[in-house]
CSV table of C-alpha atoms in Angstrom, one decimal:
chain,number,residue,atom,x,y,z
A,1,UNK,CA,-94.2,19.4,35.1
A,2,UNK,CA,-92.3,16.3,35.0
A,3,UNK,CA,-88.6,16.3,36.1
A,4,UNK,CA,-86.4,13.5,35.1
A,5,UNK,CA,-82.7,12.9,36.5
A,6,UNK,CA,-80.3,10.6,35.2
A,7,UNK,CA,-77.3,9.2,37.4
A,8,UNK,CA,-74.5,9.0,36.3
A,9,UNK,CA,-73.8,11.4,33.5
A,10,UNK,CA,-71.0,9.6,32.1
A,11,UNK,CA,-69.8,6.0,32.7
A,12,UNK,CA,-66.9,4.3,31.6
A,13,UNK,CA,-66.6,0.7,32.2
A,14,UNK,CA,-64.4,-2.4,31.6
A,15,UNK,CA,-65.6,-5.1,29.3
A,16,UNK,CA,-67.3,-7.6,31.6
A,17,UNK,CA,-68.7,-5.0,33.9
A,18,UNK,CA,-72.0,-4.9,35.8
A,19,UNK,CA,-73.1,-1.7,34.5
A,20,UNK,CA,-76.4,0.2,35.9
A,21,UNK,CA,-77.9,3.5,35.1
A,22,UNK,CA,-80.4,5.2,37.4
A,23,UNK,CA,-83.6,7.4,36.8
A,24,UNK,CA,-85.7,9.4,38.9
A,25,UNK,CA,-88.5,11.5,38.1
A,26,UNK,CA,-90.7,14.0,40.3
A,27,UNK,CA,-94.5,13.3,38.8
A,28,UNK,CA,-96.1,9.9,39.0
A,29,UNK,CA,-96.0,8.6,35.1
A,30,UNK,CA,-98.2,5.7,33.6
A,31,UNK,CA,-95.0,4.1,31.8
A,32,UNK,CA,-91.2,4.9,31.7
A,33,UNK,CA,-88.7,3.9,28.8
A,34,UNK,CA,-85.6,3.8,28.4
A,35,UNK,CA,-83.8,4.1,25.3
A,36,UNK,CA,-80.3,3.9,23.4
A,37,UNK,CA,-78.9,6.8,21.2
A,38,UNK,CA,-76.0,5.8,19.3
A,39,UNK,CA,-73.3,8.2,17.9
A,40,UNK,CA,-75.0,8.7,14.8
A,41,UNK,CA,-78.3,9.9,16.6
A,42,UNK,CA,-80.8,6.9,16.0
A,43,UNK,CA,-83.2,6.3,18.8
A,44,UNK,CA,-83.3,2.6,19.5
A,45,UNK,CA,-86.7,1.9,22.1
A,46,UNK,CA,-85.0,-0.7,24.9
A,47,UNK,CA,-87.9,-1.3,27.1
A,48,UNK,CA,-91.3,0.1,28.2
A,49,UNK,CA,-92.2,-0.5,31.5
A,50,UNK,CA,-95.0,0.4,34.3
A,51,UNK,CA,-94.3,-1.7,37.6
A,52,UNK,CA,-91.6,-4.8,38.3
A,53,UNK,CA,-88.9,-6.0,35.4
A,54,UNK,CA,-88.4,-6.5,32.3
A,55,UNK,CA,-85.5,-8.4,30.5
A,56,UNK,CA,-84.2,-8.6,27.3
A,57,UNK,CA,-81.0,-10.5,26.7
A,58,UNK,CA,-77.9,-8.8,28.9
A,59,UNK,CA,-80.5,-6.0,29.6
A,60,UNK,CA,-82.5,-5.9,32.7
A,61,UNK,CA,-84.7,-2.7,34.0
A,62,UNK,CA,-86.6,-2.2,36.9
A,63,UNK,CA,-88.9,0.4,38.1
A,64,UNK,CA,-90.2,1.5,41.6
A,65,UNK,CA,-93.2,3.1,41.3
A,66,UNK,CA,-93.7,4.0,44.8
A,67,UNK,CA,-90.2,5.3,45.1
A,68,UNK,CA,-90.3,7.0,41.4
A,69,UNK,CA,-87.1,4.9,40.0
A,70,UNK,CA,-86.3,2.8,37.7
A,71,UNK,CA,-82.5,1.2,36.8
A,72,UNK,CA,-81.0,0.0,33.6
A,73,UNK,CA,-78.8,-2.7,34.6
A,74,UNK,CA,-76.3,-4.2,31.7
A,75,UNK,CA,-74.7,-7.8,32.9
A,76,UNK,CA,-71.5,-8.5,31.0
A,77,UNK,CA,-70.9,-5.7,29.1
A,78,UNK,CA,-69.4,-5.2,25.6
A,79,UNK,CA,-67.7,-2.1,23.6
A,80,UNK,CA,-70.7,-2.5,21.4
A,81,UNK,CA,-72.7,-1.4,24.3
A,82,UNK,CA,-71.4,1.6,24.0
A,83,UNK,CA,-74.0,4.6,23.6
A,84,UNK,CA,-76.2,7.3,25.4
A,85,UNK,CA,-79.0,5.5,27.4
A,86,UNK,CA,-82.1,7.9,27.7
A,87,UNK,CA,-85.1,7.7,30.4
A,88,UNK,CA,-88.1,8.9,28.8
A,89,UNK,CA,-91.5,9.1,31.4
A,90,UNK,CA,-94.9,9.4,30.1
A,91,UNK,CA,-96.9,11.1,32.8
A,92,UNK,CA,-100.9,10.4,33.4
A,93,UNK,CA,-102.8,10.6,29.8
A,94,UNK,CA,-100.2,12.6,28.4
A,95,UNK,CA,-99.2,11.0,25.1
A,96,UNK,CA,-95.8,12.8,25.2
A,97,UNK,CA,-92.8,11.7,26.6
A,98,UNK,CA,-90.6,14.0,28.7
A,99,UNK,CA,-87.0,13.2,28.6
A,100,UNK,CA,-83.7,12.6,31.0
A,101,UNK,CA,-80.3,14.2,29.4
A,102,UNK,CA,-79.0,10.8,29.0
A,103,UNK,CA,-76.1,9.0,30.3
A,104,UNK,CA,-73.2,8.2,28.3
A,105,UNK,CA,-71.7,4.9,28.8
A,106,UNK,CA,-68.1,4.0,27.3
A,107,UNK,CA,-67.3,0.5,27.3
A,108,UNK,CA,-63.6,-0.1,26.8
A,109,UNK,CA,-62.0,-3.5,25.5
B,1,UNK,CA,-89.7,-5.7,12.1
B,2,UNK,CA,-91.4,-3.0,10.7
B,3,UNK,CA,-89.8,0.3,11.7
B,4,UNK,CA,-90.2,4.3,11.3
B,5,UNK,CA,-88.1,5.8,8.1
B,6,UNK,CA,-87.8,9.3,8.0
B,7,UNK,CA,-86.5,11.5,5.0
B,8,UNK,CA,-84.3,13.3,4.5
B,9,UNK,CA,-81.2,12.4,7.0
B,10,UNK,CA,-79.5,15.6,6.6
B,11,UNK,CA,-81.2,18.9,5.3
B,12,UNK,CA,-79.4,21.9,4.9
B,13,UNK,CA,-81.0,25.1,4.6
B,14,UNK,CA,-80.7,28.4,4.6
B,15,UNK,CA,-82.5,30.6,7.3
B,16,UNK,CA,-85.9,31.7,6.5
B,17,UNK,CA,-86.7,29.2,3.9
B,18,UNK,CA,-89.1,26.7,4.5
B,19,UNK,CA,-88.5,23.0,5.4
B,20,UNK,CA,-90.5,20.1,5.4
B,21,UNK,CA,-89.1,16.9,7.4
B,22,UNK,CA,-90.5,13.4,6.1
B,23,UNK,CA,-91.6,10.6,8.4
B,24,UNK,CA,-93.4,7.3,8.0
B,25,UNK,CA,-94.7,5.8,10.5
B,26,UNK,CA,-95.1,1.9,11.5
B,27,UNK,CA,-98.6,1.3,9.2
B,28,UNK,CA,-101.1,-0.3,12.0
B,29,UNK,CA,-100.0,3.0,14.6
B,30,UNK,CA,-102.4,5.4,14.9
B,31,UNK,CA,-100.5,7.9,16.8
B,32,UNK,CA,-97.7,9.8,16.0
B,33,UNK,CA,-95.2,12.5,17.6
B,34,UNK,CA,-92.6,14.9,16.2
B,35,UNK,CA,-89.3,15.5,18.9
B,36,UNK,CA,-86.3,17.5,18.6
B,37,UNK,CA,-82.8,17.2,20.4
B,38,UNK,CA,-80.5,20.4,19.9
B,39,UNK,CA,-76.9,19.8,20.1
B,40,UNK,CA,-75.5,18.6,23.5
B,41,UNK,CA,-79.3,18.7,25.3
B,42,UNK,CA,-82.1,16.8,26.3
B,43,UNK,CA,-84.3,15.4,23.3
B,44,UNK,CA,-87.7,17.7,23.6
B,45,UNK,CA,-91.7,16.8,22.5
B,46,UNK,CA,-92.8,19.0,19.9
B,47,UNK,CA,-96.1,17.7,19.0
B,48,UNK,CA,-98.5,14.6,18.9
B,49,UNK,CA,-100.8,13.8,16.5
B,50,UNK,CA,-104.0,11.5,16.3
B,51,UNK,CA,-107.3,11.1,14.0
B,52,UNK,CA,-105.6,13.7,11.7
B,53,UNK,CA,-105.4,16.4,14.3
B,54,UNK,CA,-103.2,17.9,16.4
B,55,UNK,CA,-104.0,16.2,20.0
B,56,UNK,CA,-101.1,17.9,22.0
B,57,UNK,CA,-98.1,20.3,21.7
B,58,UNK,CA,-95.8,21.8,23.6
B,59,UNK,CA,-94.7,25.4,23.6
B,60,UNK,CA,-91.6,25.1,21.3
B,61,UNK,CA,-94.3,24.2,18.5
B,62,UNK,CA,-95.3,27.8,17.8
B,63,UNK,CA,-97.0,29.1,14.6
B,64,UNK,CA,-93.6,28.3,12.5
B,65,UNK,CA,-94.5,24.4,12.8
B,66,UNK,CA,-97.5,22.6,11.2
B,67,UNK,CA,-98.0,19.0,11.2
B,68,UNK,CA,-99.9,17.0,8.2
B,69,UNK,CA,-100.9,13.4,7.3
B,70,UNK,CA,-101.1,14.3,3.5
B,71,UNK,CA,-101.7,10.3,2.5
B,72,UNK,CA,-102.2,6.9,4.5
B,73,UNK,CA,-98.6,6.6,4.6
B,74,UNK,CA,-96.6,9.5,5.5
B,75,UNK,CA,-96.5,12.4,8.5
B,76,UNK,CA,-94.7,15.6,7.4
B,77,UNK,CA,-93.6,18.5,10.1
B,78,UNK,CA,-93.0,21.6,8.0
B,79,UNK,CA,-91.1,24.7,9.3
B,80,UNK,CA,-92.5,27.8,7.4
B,81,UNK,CA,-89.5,30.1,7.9
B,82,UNK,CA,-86.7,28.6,9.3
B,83,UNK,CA,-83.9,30.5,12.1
B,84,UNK,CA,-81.0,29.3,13.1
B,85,UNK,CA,-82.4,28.0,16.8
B,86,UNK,CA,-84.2,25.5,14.6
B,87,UNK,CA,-80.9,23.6,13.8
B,88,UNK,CA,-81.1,20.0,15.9
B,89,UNK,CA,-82.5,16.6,15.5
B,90,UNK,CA,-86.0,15.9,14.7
B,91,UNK,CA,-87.8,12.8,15.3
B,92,UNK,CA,-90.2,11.4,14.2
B,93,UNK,CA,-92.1,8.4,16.3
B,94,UNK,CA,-95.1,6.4,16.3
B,95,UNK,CA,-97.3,4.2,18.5
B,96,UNK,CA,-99.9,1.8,18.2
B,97,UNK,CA,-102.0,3.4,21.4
B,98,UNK,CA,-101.9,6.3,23.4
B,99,UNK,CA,-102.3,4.1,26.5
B,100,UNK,CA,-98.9,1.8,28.0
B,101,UNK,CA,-98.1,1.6,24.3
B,102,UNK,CA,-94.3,1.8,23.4
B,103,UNK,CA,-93.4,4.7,21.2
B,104,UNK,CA,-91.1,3.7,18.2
B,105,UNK,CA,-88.2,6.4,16.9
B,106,UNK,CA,-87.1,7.0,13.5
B,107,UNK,CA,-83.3,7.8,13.1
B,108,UNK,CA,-84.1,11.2,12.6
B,109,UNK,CA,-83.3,14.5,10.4
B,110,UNK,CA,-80.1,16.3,11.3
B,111,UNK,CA,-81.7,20.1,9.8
B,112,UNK,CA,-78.8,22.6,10.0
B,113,UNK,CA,-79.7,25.8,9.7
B,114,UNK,CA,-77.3,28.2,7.6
C-alpha cells in the first residue's frame, strides 16, 4: 500500500514569497499529481507528472523518481493562491489515486 | 474547456434512505472514478469504472454502493441505505486513459447525512 506524506501541514506566507510544498510516497507510482482544493471543496487538477518538471505560469513541480519526491514550488505568491494543495500518486496499473492529507497554504497581503 | 459537472451540490438526507449522486463526465473519457473526503481527512478512492463495469474498488465501497452508466452521458453512484458515516464529499472524476492520463474532478456533492 501506497503511503503519501505531505510537508508542511500548514503554511503561511507573505505575498511575494517563494513558496514550496513537499511530497513523499513509499511505493514506486507511474504518475503523481498534485492538486488545489479551494474552501468551497472543488478539486482543481494542477499538474500530472512522471519524471523531470513541469511548469505552468507561477507554478513549477518537480518529481524524483529515484528518491520518491516531488515539490510544488509557487514563485511570487498571491492571497489568491491561497488553498489546500493535495499530492495524489497513482501506483503501477492502478487506475486509482491514493491521496496526501494536503497542505494548507495561507497567503497574506 | 470541457469540465466534469456533478449534481446535486448539496444533498441532505435522512439516514437509511437512498441517495443517488450525479456526475458527468468529460464526453471523449472513457474512464471514470467516484472519491470521497470526510470532514477534516484525506480524500479516499471509492471506485473506478471502465467499459460499463466496475474495473476496481476499494474496501469502503461495500454492498451499500453501486455504480451505473445509465446513458452516454451521465455516471450515477447510488447509496442504497444511507448512515451517518456516509456524510462527506464525493467526487466524481474522469479520464481519457487509464495509462499517464490526468484524472479531472468535479466540484463535488457535499451529502450530509441526518
Amino acid at each position: 500500500k501506497n503511503e503519501v506524506e505531505q510537508s508542511p501541514q500548514n503554511l503561511t506566507a507573505q505575498e511575494g514569497e517563494f513558496i514550496t510544498i513537499n511530497c513523499s510516497y513509499s511505493v514506486g507510482i507511474s504518475a503523481l499529481h498534485w492538486l488545489q482544493q479551494h474552501p468551497g471543496g472543488g478539486i482543481v487538477s494542477l499538474f500530472m507528472l512522471s519524471s523531470g518538471k513541469k511548469k505552468h505560469g507561477r507554478l513549477i513541480a518537480t518529481i524524483n523518481i529515484q528518491e520518491k519526491h516531488s515539490s510544488l514550488h509557487i514563485t511570487a505568491s498571491h492571497p489568491r493562491d491561497s488553498a489546500v494543495y493535495i499530492c495524489a500518486v497513482k501506483a503501477g496499473s492502478a487506475r486509482q489515486l491514493t491521496f496526501g492529507s494536503g497542505t494548507q497554504l495561507t497567503v497574506l497581503p | 474547456e470541457p469540465e466534469v459537472t456533478q449534481t446535486p451540490s448539496h444533498q441532505v438526507t435522512q439516514m437509511g434512505q437512498e441517495v443517488i449522486l450525479r456526475c458527468v463526465p468529460i464526453s471523449n473519457h472513457l474512464y471514470f472514478y467516484w472519491y470521497r473526503q470526510i470532514l477534516g481527512q484525506k480524500v479516499e478512492f471509492l471506485v473506478s469504472f471502465y467499459n460499463n463495469e466496475i474495473s476496481e474498488k476499494s474496501e469502503i465501497f461495500d454492498d451499500q454502493f453501486s455504480v451505473e452508466r445509465p446513458d452516454g452521458s451521465n455516471f450515477t453512484l447510488k447509496i442504497r441505505s444511507t448512515k451517518l458515516e456516509d456524510s462527506a464529499m464525493y467526487f466524481c472524476a474522469s479520464s481519457e486513459g487509464s495509462g499517464i492520463q490526468p484524472q479531472h474532478f468535479g466540484d463535488g456533492t457535499r451529502l450530509s447525512i441526518l
